[in-house]
């Protein structure tokens, strides 16, 4: 009786397997990766969930109360915009000085990425960092005055213009270190640098009290520091050949990565190492399913 029941169950199960559309095809187009945070769209190579997006961008973005945060070794920043056309992000540091206020005490994040992540992210060339109240012992000023310092204007923005901001007048004469805003007995109170000059903005290592960052979007040129765009504009780059992801998305999949941090194509009910079209044929899946059912029937019925 048990054997008859097992055989009947197997036949019913076989019918369901052979008549039901493949789970792979049925789940095709089902999106598992969240695609927004507040009003910001999250698309490849970024992602919010583990396993989604490009592996080089993993553990980078976090959504908290509809606020998108960007986290790297130097700290956390609010993401104001992701520009997929120009492959850039605009970041905000809450302790970033601007034209109205200078935040002393070395509280600002600056901008430093992990060594392995450095090829993926770098502030754009039209982004100026203005380091404020740096010690004469700062690496910026080693060899001063005989050695040329990295201080310079970037895209028409620099300390000469920044000194005109009302934030400076609120500090009185200097930032408490006794230097004037021009070269004299010591280094300047403000040193404007391009990121590529020093490769890391670390206030502790540079021995600076504060920093500001502004960027320019060509061909726009803002007149005066009160009109500058303050923030950190970061260029991102997907390393290597990205045809794999394009092929994955073209077949209805989502680009992601596995436990070994290698790229995979997520196709709803299954993952593929190529794309969502490279799966066994329906006939092969049915034959395999029938074989599995027969094996179950043999075990339950005691057939040898």
PDB file of C-alpha atoms in Angstrom:
ATOM      1  CA  UNK A   1       0.000   0.000   0.000  1.00  0.00           C
ATOM      2  CA  UNK A   2       2.852   2.337   0.897  1.00  0.00           C
ATOM      3  CA  UNK A   3       4.504   1.553  -2.428  1.00  0.00           C
ATOM      4  CA  UNK A   4       1.294   2.320  -4.305  1.00  0.00           C
ATOM      5  CA  UNK A   5       0.928   5.633  -2.453  1.00  0.00           C
ATOM      6  CA  UNK A   6       4.545   6.540  -3.179  1.00  0.00           C
ATOM      7  CA  UNK A   7       4.131   5.720  -6.843  1.00  0.00           C
ATOM      8  CA  UNK A   8       0.933   7.789  -7.069  1.00  0.00           C
ATOM      9  CA  UNK A   9       2.625  10.715  -5.331  1.00  0.00           C
ATOM     10  CA  UNK A  10       5.576  10.450  -7.724  1.00  0.00           C
ATOM     11  CA  UNK A  11       3.298  10.492 -10.751  1.00  0.00           C
ATOM     12  CA  UNK A  12       1.496  13.610  -9.467  1.00  0.00           C
ATOM     13  CA  UNK A  13       4.792  15.314  -8.700  1.00  0.00           C
ATOM     14  CA  UNK A  14       6.109  14.420 -12.155  1.00  0.00           C
ATOM     15  CA  UNK A  15       3.030  15.895 -13.793  1.00  0.00           C
ATOM     16  CA  UNK A  16       3.504  19.136 -11.856  1.00  0.00           C
ATOM     17  CA  UNK A  17       7.181  19.366 -12.771  1.00  0.00           C
ATOM     18  CA  UNK A  18       6.548  18.725 -16.459  1.00  0.00           C
ATOM     19  CA  UNK A  19       3.548  21.025 -16.719  1.00  0.00           C
ATOM     20  CA  UNK A  20       4.788  23.937 -14.580  1.00  0.00           C
ATOM     21  CA  UNK A  21       6.936  26.580 -16.321  1.00  0.00           C
ATOM     22  CA  UNK A  22      10.566  26.564 -15.308  1.00  0.00           C
ATOM     23  CA  UNK A  23      11.241  28.570 -12.146  1.00  0.00           C
ATOM     24  CA  UNK A  24      14.148  30.127 -13.965  1.00  0.00           C
ATOM     25  CA  UNK A  25      11.919  31.445 -16.732  1.00  0.00           C
ATOM     26  CA  UNK A  26       9.097  32.238 -14.314  1.00  0.00           C
ATOM     27  CA  UNK A  27      11.366  34.415 -12.162  1.00  0.00           C
ATOM     28  CA  UNK A  28      13.076  36.081 -15.091  1.00  0.00           C
ATOM     29  CA  UNK A  29      12.879  39.812 -14.670  1.00  0.00           C
ATOM     30  CA  UNK A  30      12.194  39.645 -10.923  1.00  0.00           C
ATOM     31  CA  UNK A  31      14.430  42.304  -9.361  1.00  0.00           C
ATOM     32  CA  UNK A  32      15.990  41.447  -6.037  1.00  0.00           C
ATOM     33  CA  UNK A  33      18.229  44.485  -5.594  1.00  0.00           C
ATOM     34  CA  UNK A  34      16.646  47.592  -4.084  1.00  0.00           C
ATOM     35  CA  UNK A  35      16.880  50.455  -6.557  1.00  0.00           C
ATOM     36  CA  UNK A  36      16.338  53.654  -4.561  1.00  0.00           C
ATOM     37  CA  UNK A  37      16.958  55.515  -1.298  1.00  0.00           C
ATOM     38  CA  UNK A  38      14.753  58.530  -0.781  1.00  0.00           C
ATOM     39  CA  UNK A  39      14.750  60.270  -4.167  1.00  0.00           C
ATOM     40  CA  UNK A  40      18.113  58.839  -5.289  1.00  0.00           C
ATOM     41  CA  UNK A  41      18.148  55.912  -7.709  1.00  0.00           C
ATOM     42  CA  UNK A  42      20.607  53.138  -6.847  1.00  0.00           C
ATOM     43  CA  UNK A  43      21.795  51.411 -10.017  1.00  0.00           C
ATOM     44  CA  UNK A  44      24.828  49.388 -11.117  1.00  0.00           C
ATOM     45  CA  UNK A  45      27.666  49.536 -10.138  1.00  0.00           C
ATOM     46  CA  UNK A  46      26.204  50.650  -6.790  1.00  0.00           C
ATOM     47  CA  UNK A  47      23.889  48.643  -4.571  1.00  0.00           C
ATOM     48  CA  UNK A  48      22.462  48.616  -1.076  1.00  0.00           C
ATOM     49  CA  UNK A  49      22.291  44.858  -0.554  1.00  0.00           C
ATOM     50  CA  UNK A  50      25.138  42.417  -0.221  1.00  0.00           C
ATOM     51  CA  UNK A  51      25.672  40.449  -3.433  1.00  0.00           C
ATOM     52  CA  UNK A  52      24.271  43.187  -5.677  1.00  0.00           C
ATOM     53  CA  UNK A  53      26.217  45.577  -7.904  1.00  0.00           C
ATOM     54  CA  UNK A  54      29.937  45.494  -8.683  1.00  0.00           C
ATOM     55  CA  UNK A  55      32.177  43.787  -6.092  1.00  0.00           C
ATOM     56  CA  UNK A  56      34.498  46.812  -6.051  1.00  0.00           C
ATOM     57  CA  UNK A  57      31.575  48.923  -4.775  1.00  0.00           C
ATOM     58  CA  UNK A  58      30.465  46.551  -2.012  1.00  0.00           C
ATOM     59  CA  UNK A  59      29.821  47.732   1.560  1.00  0.00           C
ATOM     60  CA  UNK A  60      29.840  51.326   0.361  1.00  0.00           C
ATOM     61  CA  UNK A  61      26.292  52.732   0.409  1.00  0.00           C
ATOM     62  CA  UNK A  62      23.804  52.603   3.265  1.00  0.00           C
ATOM     63  CA  UNK A  63      20.235  53.928   3.383  1.00  0.00           C
ATOM     64  CA  UNK A  64      19.130  55.278   6.759  1.00  0.00           C
ATOM     65  CA  UNK A  65      15.705  56.889   7.068  1.00  0.00           C
ATOM     66  CA  UNK A  66      15.708  57.599   3.315  1.00  0.00           C
ATOM     67  CA  UNK A  67      19.115  59.306   3.583  1.00  0.00           C
ATOM     68  CA  UNK A  68      21.834  57.755   1.424  1.00  0.00           C
ATOM     69  CA  UNK A  69      25.254  57.514   3.109  1.00  0.00           C
ATOM     70  CA  UNK A  70      28.647  56.800   1.540  1.00  0.00           C
ATOM     71  CA  UNK A  71      31.152  55.120   3.852  1.00  0.00           C
ATOM     72  CA  UNK A  72      34.927  54.833   3.298  1.00  0.00           C
ATOM     73  CA  UNK A  73      37.955  54.705   5.600  1.00  0.00           C
ATOM     74  CA  UNK A  74      37.975  58.466   6.248  1.00  0.00           C
ATOM     75  CA  UNK A  75      34.342  58.534   7.410  1.00  0.00           C
ATOM     76  CA  UNK A  76      30.696  58.741   6.360  1.00  0.00           C
ATOM     77  CA  UNK A  77      29.255  61.290   3.935  1.00  0.00           C
ATOM     78  CA  UNK A  78      25.764  62.094   2.802  1.00  0.00           C
ATOM     79  CA  UNK A  79      25.221  61.421  -0.893  1.00  0.00           C
ATOM     80  CA  UNK A  80      23.550  64.427  -2.500  1.00  0.00           C
ATOM     81  CA  UNK A  81      23.560  63.047  -6.043  1.00  0.00           C
ATOM     82  CA  UNK A  82      24.689  60.135  -8.191  1.00  0.00           C
ATOM     83  CA  UNK A  83      25.274  61.206 -11.786  1.00  0.00           C
ATOM     84  CA  UNK A  84      25.374  58.011 -13.852  1.00  0.00           C
ATOM     85  CA  UNK A  85      25.920  59.859 -17.140  1.00  0.00           C
ATOM     86  CA  UNK A  86      29.142  61.470 -15.891  1.00  0.00           C
ATOM     87  CA  UNK A  87      30.001  58.651 -13.451  1.00  0.00           C
ATOM     88  CA  UNK A  88      30.256  60.892 -10.408  1.00  0.00           C
ATOM     89  CA  UNK A  89      28.877  61.386  -6.905  1.00  0.00           C
ATOM     90  CA  UNK A  90      28.407  64.565  -4.900  1.00  0.00           C
ATOM     91  CA  UNK A  91      29.159  64.100  -1.212  1.00  0.00           C
ATOM     92  CA  UNK A  92      28.546  66.257   1.860  1.00  0.00           C
ATOM     93  CA  UNK A  93      30.645  66.183   5.036  1.00  0.00           C
ATOM     94  CA  UNK A  94      28.776  67.770   7.979  1.00  0.00           C
ATOM     95  CA  UNK A  95      32.045  69.345   9.201  1.00  0.00           C
ATOM     96  CA  UNK A  96      33.066  70.714   5.833  1.00  0.00           C
ATOM     97  CA  UNK A  97      33.811  74.445   6.080  1.00  0.00           C
ATOM     98  CA  UNK A  98      32.105  76.762   3.607  1.00  0.00           C
ATOM     99  CA  UNK A  99      31.834  80.495   2.976  1.00  0.00           C
ATOM    100  CA  UNK A 100      29.646  81.071   6.033  1.00  0.00           C
ATOM    101  CA  UNK A 101      31.343  78.904   8.650  1.00  0.00           C
ATOM    102  CA  UNK A 102      34.719  77.322   9.392  1.00  0.00           C
ATOM    103  CA  UNK A 103      34.623  74.206  11.585  1.00  0.00           C
ATOM    104  CA  UNK A 104      37.839  73.968  13.600  1.00  0.00           C
ATOM    105  CA  UNK A 105      39.184  71.128  15.700  1.00  0.00           C
ATOM    106  CA  UNK A 106      40.099  68.712  12.916  1.00  0.00           C
ATOM    107  CA  UNK A 107      36.599  67.240  12.963  1.00  0.00           C
ATOM    108  CA  UNK A 108      36.161  67.038   9.186  1.00  0.00           C
ATOM    109  CA  UNK A 109      36.418  63.713   7.389  1.00  0.00           C
ATOM    110  CA  UNK A 110      38.648  64.884   4.559  1.00  0.00           C
ATOM    111  CA  UNK A 111      38.789  62.204   1.867  1.00  0.00           C
ATOM    112  CA  UNK A 112      40.796  58.978   2.030  1.00  0.00           C
ATOM    113  CA  UNK A 113      39.840  55.617   0.535  1.00  0.00           C
ATOM    114  CA  UNK A 114      41.128  52.144   1.268  1.00  0.00           C
ATOM    115  CA  UNK A 115      44.092  51.170  -0.883  1.00  0.00           C
ATOM    116  CA  UNK A 116      42.171  48.405  -2.662  1.00  0.00           C
ATOM    117  CA  UNK A 117      39.312  50.806  -3.408  1.00  0.00           C
ATOM    118  CA  UNK A 118      41.493  53.706  -4.620  1.00  0.00           C
ATOM    119  CA  UNK A 119      41.294  52.746  -8.339  1.00  0.00           C
ATOM    120  CA  UNK A 120      37.504  53.074  -8.177  1.00  0.00           C
ATOM    121  CA  UNK A 121      37.174  56.545  -6.609  1.00  0.00           C
ATOM    122  CA  UNK A 122      38.936  59.891  -6.864  1.00  0.00           C
ATOM    123  CA  UNK A 123      37.725  63.509  -6.557  1.00  0.00           C
ATOM    124  CA  UNK A 124      37.326  65.147  -9.957  1.00  0.00           C
ATOM    125  CA  UNK A 125      40.111  67.345 -11.335  1.00  0.00           C
ATOM    126  CA  UNK A 126      37.962  70.470 -10.863  1.00  0.00           C
ATOM    127  CA  UNK A 127      37.624  69.825  -7.113  1.00  0.00           C
ATOM    128  CA  UNK A 128      39.751  72.024  -4.824  1.00  0.00           C
ATOM    129  CA  UNK A 129      40.549  71.177  -1.200  1.00  0.00           C
ATOM    130  CA  UNK A 130      41.412  74.160   0.999  1.00  0.00           C
ATOM    131  CA  UNK A 131      43.308  73.087   4.120  1.00  0.00           C
ATOM    132  CA  UNK A 132      42.988  75.553   6.974  1.00  0.00           C
ATOM    133  CA  UNK A 133      45.178  76.260  10.001  1.00  0.00           C
ATOM    134  CA  UNK A 134      47.783  73.612   9.250  1.00  0.00           C
ATOM    135  CA  UNK A 135      50.826  73.341  11.530  1.00  0.00           C
ATOM    136  CA  UNK A 136      54.253  74.477  10.199  1.00  0.00           C
ATOM    137  CA  UNK A 137      55.229  70.819  10.765  1.00  0.00           C
ATOM    138  CA  UNK A 138      52.601  69.656   8.279  1.00  0.00           C
ATOM    139  CA  UNK A 139      53.872  67.519   5.388  1.00  0.00           C
ATOM    140  CA  UNK A 140      52.389  70.224   3.158  1.00  0.00           C
ATOM    141  CA  UNK A 141      55.131  72.622   4.217  1.00  0.00           C
ATOM    142  CA  UNK A 142      58.179  70.415   4.438  1.00  0.00           C
ATOM    143  CA  UNK A 143      61.162  72.349   3.089  1.00  0.00           C
ATOM    144  CA  UNK A 144      59.365  75.715   3.315  1.00  0.00           C
ATOM    145  CA  UNK A 145      60.284  78.326   2.137  1.00  0.00           C
ATOM    146  CA  UNK A 146      62.942  76.929  -0.189  1.00  0.00           C
ATOM    147  CA  UNK A 147      60.831  74.043  -1.497  1.00  0.00           C
ATOM    148  CA  UNK A 148      57.777  74.711  -3.605  1.00  0.00           C
ATOM    149  CA  UNK A 149      54.559  73.940  -1.743  1.00  0.00           C
ATOM    150  CA  UNK A 150      51.590  72.174  -3.381  1.00  0.00           C
ATOM    151  CA  UNK A 151      49.298  75.177  -2.664  1.00  0.00           C
ATOM    152  CA  UNK A 152      47.678  76.496  -5.833  1.00  0.00           C
ATOM    153  CA  UNK A 153      44.359  77.494  -7.372  1.00  0.00           C
ATOM    154  CA  UNK A 154      42.251  74.769  -8.961  1.00  0.00           C
ATOM    155  CA  UNK A 155      39.852  75.709 -11.761  1.00  0.00           C
ATOM    156  CA  UNK A 156      39.923  79.342 -10.650  1.00  0.00           C
ATOM    157  CA  UNK A 157      39.178  78.487  -7.008  1.00  0.00           C
ATOM    158  CA  UNK A 158      41.641  78.898  -4.181  1.00  0.00           C
ATOM    159  CA  UNK A 159      42.485  80.489  -0.855  1.00  0.00           C
ATOM    160  CA  UNK A 160      42.933  84.015  -2.211  1.00  0.00           C
ATOM    161  CA  UNK A 161      39.251  84.048  -3.092  1.00  0.00           C
ATOM    162  CA  UNK A 162      38.210  82.010  -0.057  1.00  0.00           C
ATOM    163  CA  UNK A 163      39.752  84.593   2.321  1.00  0.00           C
ATOM    164  CA  UNK A 164      36.987  86.983   1.224  1.00  0.00           C
ATOM    165  CA  UNK A 165      34.302  84.771   2.812  1.00  0.00           C
ATOM    166  CA  UNK A 166      32.564  86.122   5.942  1.00  0.00           C
ATOM    167  CA  UNK A 167      33.582  82.954   7.792  1.00  0.00           C
ATOM    168  CA  UNK A 168      37.104  84.349   8.191  1.00  0.00           C
ATOM    169  CA  UNK A 169      36.018  87.621   9.781  1.00  0.00           C
ATOM    170  CA  UNK A 170      34.133  85.698  12.447  1.00  0.00           C
ATOM    171  CA  UNK A 171      37.429  84.060  13.484  1.00  0.00           C
ATOM    172  CA  UNK A 172      39.250  87.358  14.020  1.00  0.00           C
ATOM    173  CA  UNK A 173      42.902  87.575  12.987  1.00  0.00           C
ATOM    174  CA  UNK A 174      43.751  84.118  11.746  1.00  0.00           C
ATOM    175  CA  UNK A 175      42.547  80.859  13.240  1.00  0.00           C
ATOM    176  CA  UNK A 176      44.472  81.244  16.472  1.00  0.00           C
ATOM    177  CA  UNK A 177      47.890  80.239  15.168  1.00  0.00           C
ATOM    178  CA  UNK A 178      49.224  83.742  14.683  1.00  0.00           C
ATOM    179  CA  UNK A 179      49.713  83.658  10.916  1.00  0.00           C
ATOM    180  CA  UNK A 180      48.336  86.048   8.394  1.00  0.00           C
ATOM    181  CA  UNK A 181      46.555  85.006   5.223  1.00  0.00           C
ATOM    182  CA  UNK A 182      49.649  85.617   3.075  1.00  0.00           C
ATOM    183  CA  UNK A 183      53.174  84.261   2.974  1.00  0.00           C
ATOM    184  CA  UNK A 184      55.268  85.918   5.663  1.00  0.00           C
ATOM    185  CA  UNK A 185      57.075  84.516   8.659  1.00  0.00           C
ATOM    186  CA  UNK A 186      55.361  81.165   8.184  1.00  0.00           C
ATOM    187  CA  UNK A 187      53.182  79.116   5.867  1.00  0.00           C
ATOM    188  CA  UNK A 188      49.729  80.453   4.911  1.00  0.00           C
ATOM    189  CA  UNK A 189      46.660  79.802   7.000  1.00  0.00           C
ATOM    190  CA  UNK A 190      44.931  78.310   3.985  1.00  0.00           C
ATOM    191  CA  UNK A 191      46.540  76.018   1.434  1.00  0.00           C
ATOM    192  CA  UNK A 192      44.496  75.007  -1.619  1.00  0.00           C
ATOM    193  CA  UNK A 193      45.456  71.712  -3.253  1.00  0.00           C
ATOM    194  CA  UNK A 194      44.235  69.372  -5.952  1.00  0.00           C
ATOM    195  CA  UNK A 195      43.597  65.836  -4.718  1.00  0.00           C
ATOM    196  CA  UNK A 196      46.106  64.297  -7.122  1.00  0.00           C
ATOM    197  CA  UNK A 197      48.875  66.382  -5.556  1.00  0.00           C
ATOM    198  CA  UNK A 198      48.762  64.551  -2.210  1.00  0.00           C
ATOM    199  CA  UNK A 199      46.382  61.570  -2.868  1.00  0.00           C
ATOM    200  CA  UNK A 200      44.726  61.781   0.553  1.00  0.00           C
ATOM    201  CA  UNK A 201      43.007  64.487   2.613  1.00  0.00           C
ATOM    202  CA  UNK A 202      43.654  63.412   6.199  1.00  0.00           C
ATOM    203  CA  UNK A 203      43.445  66.286   8.675  1.00  0.00           C
ATOM    204  CA  UNK A 204      45.252  64.378  11.422  1.00  0.00           C
ATOM    205  CA  UNK A 205      48.241  63.410   9.284  1.00  0.00           C
ATOM    206  CA  UNK A 206      48.374  66.826   7.645  1.00  0.00           C
ATOM    207  CA  UNK A 207      48.039  68.498  11.076  1.00  0.00           C
ATOM    208  CA  UNK A 208      45.277  70.834   9.921  1.00  0.00           C
ATOM    209  CA  UNK A 209      42.444  72.396  11.922  1.00  0.00           C
ATOM    210  CA  UNK A 210      39.797  72.412   9.188  1.00  0.00           C
ATOM    211  CA  UNK A 211      39.169  72.060   5.495  1.00  0.00           C
ATOM    212  CA  UNK A 212      36.820  73.163   2.784  1.00  0.00           C
ATOM    213  CA  UNK A 213      36.085  71.621  -0.581  1.00  0.00           C
ATOM    214  CA  UNK A 214      34.482  73.150  -3.649  1.00  0.00           C
ATOM    215  CA  UNK A 215      34.015  71.913  -7.187  1.00  0.00           C
ATOM    216  CA  UNK A 216      33.348  73.366 -10.586  1.00  0.00           C
ATOM    217  CA  UNK A 217      31.178  71.831 -13.281  1.00  0.00           C
ATOM    218  CA  UNK A 218      32.535  72.962 -16.638  1.00  0.00           C
ATOM    219  CA  UNK A 219      31.654  75.072 -18.523  1.00  0.00           C
ATOM    220  CA  UNK A 220      30.035  76.831 -15.540  1.00  0.00           C
ATOM    221  CA  UNK A 221      32.259  79.194 -13.570  1.00  0.00           C
ATOM    222  CA  UNK A 222      30.799  80.659 -10.399  1.00  0.00           C
ATOM    223  CA  UNK A 223      31.767  84.238  -9.557  1.00  0.00           C
ATOM    224  CA  UNK A 224      33.185  84.516  -6.066  1.00  0.00           C
ATOM    225  CA  UNK A 225      33.403  82.033  -3.180  1.00  0.00           C
ATOM    226  CA  UNK A 226      29.867  82.764  -1.989  1.00  0.00           C
ATOM    227  CA  UNK A 227      28.628  81.230  -5.270  1.00  0.00           C
ATOM    228  CA  UNK A 228      30.859  78.152  -5.249  1.00  0.00           C
ATOM    229  CA  UNK A 229      29.419  74.648  -4.995  1.00  0.00           C
ATOM    230  CA  UNK A 230      30.716  73.288  -1.680  1.00  0.00           C
ATOM    231  CA  UNK A 231      31.044  69.558  -1.301  1.00  0.00           C
ATOM    232  CA  UNK A 232      33.200  66.733  -2.642  1.00  0.00           C
ATOM    233  CA  UNK A 233      32.612  65.724  -6.236  1.00  0.00           C
ATOM    234  CA  UNK A 234      33.950  62.196  -6.747  1.00  0.00           C
ATOM    235  CA  UNK A 235      34.599  60.423 -10.027  1.00  0.00           C
ATOM    236  CA  UNK A 236      33.938  56.691  -9.953  1.00  0.00           C
ATOM    237  CA  UNK A 237      35.279  54.099 -12.352  1.00  0.00           C
ATOM    238  CA  UNK A 238      34.336  50.455 -12.936  1.00  0.00           C
ATOM    239  CA  UNK A 239      37.597  48.616 -13.405  1.00  0.00           C
ATOM    240  CA  UNK A 240      38.116  46.080 -16.173  1.00  0.00           C
ATOM    241  CA  UNK A 241      35.892  44.996 -19.058  1.00  0.00           C
ATOM    242  CA  UNK A 242      32.240  45.567 -18.200  1.00  0.00           C
ATOM    243  CA  UNK A 243      30.785  43.618 -21.136  1.00  0.00           C
ATOM    244  CA  UNK A 244      29.891  40.836 -18.687  1.00  0.00           C
ATOM    245  CA  UNK A 245      27.364  43.028 -16.898  1.00  0.00           C
ATOM    246  CA  UNK A 246      25.985  44.420 -20.138  1.00  0.00           C
ATOM    247  CA  UNK A 247      25.314  40.875 -21.396  1.00  0.00           C
ATOM    248  CA  UNK A 248      23.691  39.985 -18.077  1.00  0.00           C
ATOM    249  CA  UNK A 249      21.321  42.967 -18.100  1.00  0.00           C
ATOM    250  CA  UNK A 250      20.518  42.452 -21.792  1.00  0.00           C
ATOM    251  CA  UNK A 251      19.062  39.036 -20.909  1.00  0.00           C
ATOM    252  CA  UNK A 252      16.957  40.368 -18.023  1.00  0.00           C
ATOM    253  CA  UNK A 253      19.403  39.706 -15.190  1.00  0.00           C
ATOM    254  CA  UNK A 254      20.978  41.817 -12.479  1.00  0.00           C
ATOM    255  CA  UNK A 255      24.716  42.162 -11.983  1.00  0.00           C
ATOM    256  CA  UNK A 256      26.070  40.962  -8.676  1.00  0.00           C
ATOM    257  CA  UNK A 257      28.771  38.895  -7.023  1.00  0.00           C
ATOM    258  CA  UNK A 258      29.078  35.678  -5.070  1.00  0.00           C
ATOM    259  CA  UNK A 259      30.715  34.668  -1.803  1.00  0.00           C
ATOM    260  CA  UNK A 260      34.085  34.579  -3.552  1.00  0.00           C
ATOM    261  CA  UNK A 261      33.532  38.223  -4.691  1.00  0.00           C
ATOM    262  CA  UNK A 262      33.423  37.128  -8.325  1.00  0.00           C
ATOM    263  CA  UNK A 263      30.784  38.601 -10.600  1.00  0.00           C
ATOM    264  CA  UNK A 264      27.601  36.651 -11.229  1.00  0.00           C
ATOM    265  CA  UNK A 265      24.433  37.307 -13.201  1.00  0.00           C
ATOM    266  CA  UNK A 266      21.339  37.066 -10.982  1.00  0.00           C
ATOM    267  CA  UNK A 267      18.384  35.753 -12.965  1.00  0.00           C
ATOM    268  CA  UNK A 268      15.591  35.640 -10.394  1.00  0.00           C
ATOM    269  CA  UNK A 269      15.481  31.999  -9.360  1.00  0.00           C
ATOM    270  CA  UNK A 270      19.104  31.180 -10.188  1.00  0.00           C
ATOM    271  CA  UNK A 271      22.548  32.693 -10.694  1.00  0.00           C
ATOM    272  CA  UNK A 272      24.614  32.340 -13.849  1.00  0.00           C
ATOM    273  CA  UNK A 273      28.316  32.742 -14.484  1.00  0.00           C
ATOM    274  CA  UNK A 274      27.520  34.182 -17.928  1.00  0.00           C
ATOM    275  CA  UNK A 275      23.974  35.460 -18.555  1.00  0.00           C
ATOM    276  CA  UNK A 276      20.337  34.493 -18.084  1.00  0.00           C
ATOM    277  CA  UNK A 277      20.109  32.720 -21.449  1.00  0.00           C
ATOM    278  CA  UNK A 278      22.888  30.252 -20.630  1.00  0.00           C
ATOM    279  CA  UNK A 279      20.756  27.750 -18.696  1.00  0.00           C
ATOM    280  CA  UNK A 280      19.911  24.096 -19.462  1.00  0.00           C
ATOM    281  CA  UNK A 281      17.144  23.568 -22.002  1.00  0.00           C
ATOM    282  CA  UNK A 282      13.584  22.850 -20.853  1.00  0.00           C
ATOM    283  CA  UNK A 283      13.840  19.295 -22.170  1.00  0.00           C
ATOM    284  CA  UNK A 284      17.014  18.715 -20.155  1.00  0.00           C
ATOM    285  CA  UNK A 285      15.422  20.144 -16.997  1.00  0.00           C
ATOM    286  CA  UNK A 286      12.355  17.906 -17.481  1.00  0.00           C
ATOM    287  CA  UNK A 287      14.522  14.843 -18.026  1.00  0.00           C
ATOM    288  CA  UNK A 288      16.525  15.636 -14.904  1.00  0.00           C
ATOM    289  CA  UNK A 289      13.310  16.224 -12.922  1.00  0.00           C
ATOM    290  CA  UNK A 290      11.841  12.913 -14.111  1.00  0.00           C
ATOM    291  CA  UNK A 291      15.062  11.147 -13.181  1.00  0.00           C
ATOM    292  CA  UNK A 292      14.940  12.648  -9.688  1.00  0.00           C
ATOM    293  CA  UNK A 293      11.289  11.581  -9.266  1.00  0.00           C
ATOM    294  CA  UNK A 294      12.070   8.010 -10.316  1.00  0.00           C
ATOM    295  CA  UNK A 295      14.949   7.904  -7.851  1.00  0.00           C
ATOM    296  CA  UNK A 296      12.645   9.037  -5.044  1.00  0.00           C
ATOM    297  CA  UNK A 297      10.045   6.412  -6.043  1.00  0.00           C
ATOM    298  CA  UNK A 298      12.656   3.645  -5.993  1.00  0.00           C
ATOM    299  CA  UNK A 299      13.763   4.606  -2.468  1.00  0.00           C
ATOM    300  CA  UNK A 300      10.223   4.860  -1.086  1.00  0.00           C
ATOM    301  CA  UNK A 301       8.909   1.736  -2.783  1.00  0.00           C
ATOM    302  CA  UNK A 302      11.867  -0.485  -2.003  1.00  0.00           C
ATOM    303  CA  UNK A 303      12.289  -1.274  -5.737  1.00  0.00           C
ATOM    304  CA  UNK A 304      15.728  -2.616  -6.736  1.00  0.00           C
TER     305      UNK A 304
END
